[in-house]
mmCIF file of C-alpha atoms in Angstrom:
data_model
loop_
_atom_site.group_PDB
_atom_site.id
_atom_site.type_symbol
_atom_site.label_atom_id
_atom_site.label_comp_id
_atom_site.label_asym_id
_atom_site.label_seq_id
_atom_site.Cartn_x
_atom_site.Cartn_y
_atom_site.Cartn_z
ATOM 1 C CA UNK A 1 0.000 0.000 0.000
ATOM 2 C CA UNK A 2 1.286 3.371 -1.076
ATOM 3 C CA UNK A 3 -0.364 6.619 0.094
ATOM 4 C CA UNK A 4 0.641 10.114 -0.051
ATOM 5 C CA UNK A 5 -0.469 13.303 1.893
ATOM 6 C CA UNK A 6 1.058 16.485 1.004
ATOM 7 C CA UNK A 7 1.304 19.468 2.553
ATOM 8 C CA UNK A 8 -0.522 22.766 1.909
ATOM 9 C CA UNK A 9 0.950 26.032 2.940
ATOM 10 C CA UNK A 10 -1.461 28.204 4.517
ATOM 11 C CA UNK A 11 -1.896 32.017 4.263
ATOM 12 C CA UNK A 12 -0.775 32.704 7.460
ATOM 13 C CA UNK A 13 2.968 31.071 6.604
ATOM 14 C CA UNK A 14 3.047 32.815 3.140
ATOM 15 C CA UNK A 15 2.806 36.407 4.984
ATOM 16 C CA UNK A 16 5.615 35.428 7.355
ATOM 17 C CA UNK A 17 7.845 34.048 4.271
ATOM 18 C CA UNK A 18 7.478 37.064 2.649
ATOM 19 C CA UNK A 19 7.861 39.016 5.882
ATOM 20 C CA UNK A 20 11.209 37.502 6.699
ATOM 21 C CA UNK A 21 12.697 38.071 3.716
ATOM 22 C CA UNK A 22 11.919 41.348 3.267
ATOM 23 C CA UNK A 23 13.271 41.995 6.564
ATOM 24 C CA UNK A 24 16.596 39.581 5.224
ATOM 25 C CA UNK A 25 16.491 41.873 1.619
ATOM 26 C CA UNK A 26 16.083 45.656 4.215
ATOM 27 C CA UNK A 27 18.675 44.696 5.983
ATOM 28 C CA UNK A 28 21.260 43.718 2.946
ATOM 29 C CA UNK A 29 19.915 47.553 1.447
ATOM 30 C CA UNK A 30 20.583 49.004 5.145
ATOM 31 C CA UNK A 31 24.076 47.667 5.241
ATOM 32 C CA UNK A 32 24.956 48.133 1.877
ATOM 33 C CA UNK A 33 23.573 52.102 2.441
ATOM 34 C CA UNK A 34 25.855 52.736 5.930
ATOM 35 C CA UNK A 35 28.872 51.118 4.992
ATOM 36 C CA UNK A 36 28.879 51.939 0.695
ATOM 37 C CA UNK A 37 29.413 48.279 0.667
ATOM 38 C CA UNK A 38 31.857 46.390 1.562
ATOM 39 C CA UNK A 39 32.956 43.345 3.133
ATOM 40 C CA UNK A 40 30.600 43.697 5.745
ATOM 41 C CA UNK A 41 27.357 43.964 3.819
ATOM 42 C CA UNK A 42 29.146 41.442 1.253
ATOM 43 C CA UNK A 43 29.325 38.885 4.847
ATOM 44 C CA UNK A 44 25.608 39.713 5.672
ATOM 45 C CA UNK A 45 24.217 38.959 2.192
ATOM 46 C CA UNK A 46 26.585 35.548 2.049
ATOM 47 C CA UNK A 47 25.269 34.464 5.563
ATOM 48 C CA UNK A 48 21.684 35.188 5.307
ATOM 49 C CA UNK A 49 21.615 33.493 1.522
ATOM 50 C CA UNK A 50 23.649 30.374 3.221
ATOM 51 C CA UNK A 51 20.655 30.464 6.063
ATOM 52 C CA UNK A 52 18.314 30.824 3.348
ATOM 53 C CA UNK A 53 19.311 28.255 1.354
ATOM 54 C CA UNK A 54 19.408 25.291 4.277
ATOM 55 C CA UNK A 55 16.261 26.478 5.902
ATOM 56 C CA UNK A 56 14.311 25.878 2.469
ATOM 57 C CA UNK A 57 15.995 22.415 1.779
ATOM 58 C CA UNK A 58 14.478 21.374 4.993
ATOM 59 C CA UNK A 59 11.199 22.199 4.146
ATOM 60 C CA UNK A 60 8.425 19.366 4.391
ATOM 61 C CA UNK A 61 7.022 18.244 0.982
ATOM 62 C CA UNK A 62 4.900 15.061 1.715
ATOM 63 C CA UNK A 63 3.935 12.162 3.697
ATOM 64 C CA UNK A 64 4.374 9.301 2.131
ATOM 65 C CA UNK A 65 2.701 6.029 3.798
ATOM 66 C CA UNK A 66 4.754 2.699 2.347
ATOM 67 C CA UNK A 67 4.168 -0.926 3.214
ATOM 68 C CA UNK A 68 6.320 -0.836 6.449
ATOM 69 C CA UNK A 69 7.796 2.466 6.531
ATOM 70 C CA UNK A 70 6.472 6.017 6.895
ATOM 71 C CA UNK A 71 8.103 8.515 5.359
ATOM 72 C CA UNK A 72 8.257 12.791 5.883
ATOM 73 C CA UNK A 73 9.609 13.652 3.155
ATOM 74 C CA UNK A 74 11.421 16.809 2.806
ATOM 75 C CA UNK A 75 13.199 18.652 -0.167
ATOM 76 C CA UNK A 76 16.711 17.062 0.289
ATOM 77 C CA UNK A 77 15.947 14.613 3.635
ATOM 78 C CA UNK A 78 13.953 11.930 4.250
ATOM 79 C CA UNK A 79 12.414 10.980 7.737
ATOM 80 C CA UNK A 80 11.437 7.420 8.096
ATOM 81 C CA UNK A 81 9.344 5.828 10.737
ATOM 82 C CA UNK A 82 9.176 2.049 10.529
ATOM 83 C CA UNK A 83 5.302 0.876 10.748
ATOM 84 C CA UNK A 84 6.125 -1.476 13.843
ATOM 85 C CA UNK A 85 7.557 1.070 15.822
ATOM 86 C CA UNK A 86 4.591 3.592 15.984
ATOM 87 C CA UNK A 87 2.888 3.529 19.229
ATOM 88 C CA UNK A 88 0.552 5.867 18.966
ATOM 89 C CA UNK A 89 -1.200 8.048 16.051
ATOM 90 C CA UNK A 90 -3.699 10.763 16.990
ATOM 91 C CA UNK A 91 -4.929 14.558 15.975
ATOM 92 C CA UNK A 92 -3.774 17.017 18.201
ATOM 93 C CA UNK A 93 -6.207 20.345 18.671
ATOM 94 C CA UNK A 94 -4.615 23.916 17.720
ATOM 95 C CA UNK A 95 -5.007 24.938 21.653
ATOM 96 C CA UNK A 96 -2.911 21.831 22.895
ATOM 97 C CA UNK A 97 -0.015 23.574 20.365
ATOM 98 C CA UNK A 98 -0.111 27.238 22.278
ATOM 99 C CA UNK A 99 2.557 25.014 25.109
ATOM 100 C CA UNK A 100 4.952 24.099 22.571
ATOM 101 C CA UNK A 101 8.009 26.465 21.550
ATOM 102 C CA UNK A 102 10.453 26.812 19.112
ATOM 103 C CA UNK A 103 14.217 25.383 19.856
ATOM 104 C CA UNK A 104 16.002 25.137 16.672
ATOM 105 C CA UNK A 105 14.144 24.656 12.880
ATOM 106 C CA UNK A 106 11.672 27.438 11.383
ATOM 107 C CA UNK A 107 8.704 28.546 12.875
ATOM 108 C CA UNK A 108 6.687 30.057 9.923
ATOM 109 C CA UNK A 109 9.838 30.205 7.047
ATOM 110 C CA UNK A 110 8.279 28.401 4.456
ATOM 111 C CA UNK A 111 6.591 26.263 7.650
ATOM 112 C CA UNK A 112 7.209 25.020 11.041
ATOM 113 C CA UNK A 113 9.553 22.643 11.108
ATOM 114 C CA UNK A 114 12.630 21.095 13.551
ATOM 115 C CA UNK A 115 13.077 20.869 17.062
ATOM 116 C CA UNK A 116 10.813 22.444 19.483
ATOM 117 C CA UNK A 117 10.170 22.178 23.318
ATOM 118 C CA UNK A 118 6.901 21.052 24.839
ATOM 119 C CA UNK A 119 5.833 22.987 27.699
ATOM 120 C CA UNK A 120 3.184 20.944 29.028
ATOM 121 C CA UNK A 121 5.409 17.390 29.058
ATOM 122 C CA UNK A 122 8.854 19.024 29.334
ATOM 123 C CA UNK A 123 9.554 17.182 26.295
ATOM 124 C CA UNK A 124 11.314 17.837 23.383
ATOM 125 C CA UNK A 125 9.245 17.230 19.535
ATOM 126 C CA UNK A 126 9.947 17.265 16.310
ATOM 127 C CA UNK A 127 7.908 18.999 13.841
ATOM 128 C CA UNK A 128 7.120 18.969 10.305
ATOM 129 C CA UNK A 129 4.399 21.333 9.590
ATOM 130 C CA UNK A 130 3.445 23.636 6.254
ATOM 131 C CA UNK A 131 0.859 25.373 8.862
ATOM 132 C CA UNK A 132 0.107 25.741 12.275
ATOM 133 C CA UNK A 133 -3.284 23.653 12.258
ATOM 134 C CA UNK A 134 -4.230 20.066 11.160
ATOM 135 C CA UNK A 135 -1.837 18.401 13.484
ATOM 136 C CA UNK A 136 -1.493 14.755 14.066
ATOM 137 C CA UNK A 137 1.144 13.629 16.813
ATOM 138 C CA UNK A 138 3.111 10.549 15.632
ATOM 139 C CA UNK A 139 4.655 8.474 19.043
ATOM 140 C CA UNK A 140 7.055 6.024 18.724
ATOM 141 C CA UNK A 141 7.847 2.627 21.001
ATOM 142 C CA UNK A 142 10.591 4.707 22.205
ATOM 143 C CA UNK A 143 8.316 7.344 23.079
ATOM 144 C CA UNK A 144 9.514 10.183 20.860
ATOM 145 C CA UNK A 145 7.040 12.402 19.380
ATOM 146 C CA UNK A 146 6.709 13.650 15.440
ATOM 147 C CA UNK A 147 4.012 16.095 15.152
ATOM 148 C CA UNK A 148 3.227 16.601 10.904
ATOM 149 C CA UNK A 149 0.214 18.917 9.606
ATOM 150 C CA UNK A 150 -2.165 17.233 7.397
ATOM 151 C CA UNK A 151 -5.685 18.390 6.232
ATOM 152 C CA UNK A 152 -6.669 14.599 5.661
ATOM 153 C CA UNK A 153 -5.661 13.950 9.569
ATOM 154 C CA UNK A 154 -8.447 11.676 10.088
ATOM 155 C CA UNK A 155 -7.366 9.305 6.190
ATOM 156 C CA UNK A 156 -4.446 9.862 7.512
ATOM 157 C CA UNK A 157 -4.698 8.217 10.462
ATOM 158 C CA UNK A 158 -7.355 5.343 9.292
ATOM 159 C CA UNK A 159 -4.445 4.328 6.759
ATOM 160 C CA UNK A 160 -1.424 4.380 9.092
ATOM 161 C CA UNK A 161 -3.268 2.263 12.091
ATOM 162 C CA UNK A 162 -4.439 0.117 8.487
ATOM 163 C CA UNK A 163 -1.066 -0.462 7.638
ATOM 164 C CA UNK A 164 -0.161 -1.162 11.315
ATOM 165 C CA UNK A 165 -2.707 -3.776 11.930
ATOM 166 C CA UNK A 166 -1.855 -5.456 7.941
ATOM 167 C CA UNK A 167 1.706 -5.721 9.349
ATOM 168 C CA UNK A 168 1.199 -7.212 12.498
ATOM 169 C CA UNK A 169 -1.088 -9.898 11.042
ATOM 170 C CA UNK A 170 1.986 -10.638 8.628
ATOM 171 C CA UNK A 171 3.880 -14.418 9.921
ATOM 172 C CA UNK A 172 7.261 -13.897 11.760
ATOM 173 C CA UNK A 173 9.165 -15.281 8.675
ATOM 174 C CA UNK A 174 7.857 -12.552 6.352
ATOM 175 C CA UNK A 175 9.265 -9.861 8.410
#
């Protein structure tokens, strides 16, 4: 069984895209304006392009369900879950989400995504999100937690706890 959920990038993240890098392209004009220039602005322009650049190859693309293995797939990494090792798949209200806070990743660059801290647990998550909405929290046997956004949260979850239940019923020598 193959299924695929991609993400959809809200309004909301599309403002604060554009936001940020007009605030990235002021400051380059700033700099360039004060110092006529220079190495300086030349440094700014290099980093914030080099910052650019990895935070939109880590952007979240799809979800990709597979036979045994569920994959996040970003634009040049792939997260995979193996089916057997998912505890737990559930949605996850907007309100629960006000308790979790940004660590290190993007929080509304072309999505929320990377390591954030959870308030509420005093736990660390990783997300993969195009918006802030539609969440379903992934938890694994070794109870870390992968929170994605996905409009089709409750297909989504009917096909991984599918696949989950197909796998188990497969004979030890198959595995």
């Amino acid at each position: 069984m193959i299924r695929s959920f991609k993400y959809h990038i809200d309004r909301k993240t599309i403002i604060k895209t554009v936001l940020v890098l007009l605030l990235f392209i002021a400051g380059a004009v700033l700099l360039y304006v004060l110092y006529t220039g220079g190495a300086f602005s030349a440094w700014f322009v290099s980093a914030i392009m080099a910052i650019v650049a990895l935070m939109v190859l880590s952007v979240p693309r799809r979800v990709v369900l597979l036979d045994d293995t569920l994959e996040i797939q970003c634009i040049s990494d792939i997260t995979e879950i193996n089916i057997r090792e998912i505890a737990s798949v559930r949605k996850v209200e907007k309100r629960d989400m006000r308790w979790i806070i940004l660590l290190f990743g993007a929080s509304g660059f072309f999505g929320y995504y990377g390591k954030f801290f959870d308030l509420k647990e005093f736990d660390t998550v990783t997300i993969y999100a195009s918006e802030w909405n539609n969440f379903v929290e992934i938890t694994d046997i070794y109870d870390a937690r992968t929170y994605i956004s996905c409009r089709e949260a409750d297909e989504f979850i009917e096909a991984v706890m599918q696949a989950k239940a197909e796998y188990d019923e497969l004979p030890p020598e198959v595995e």
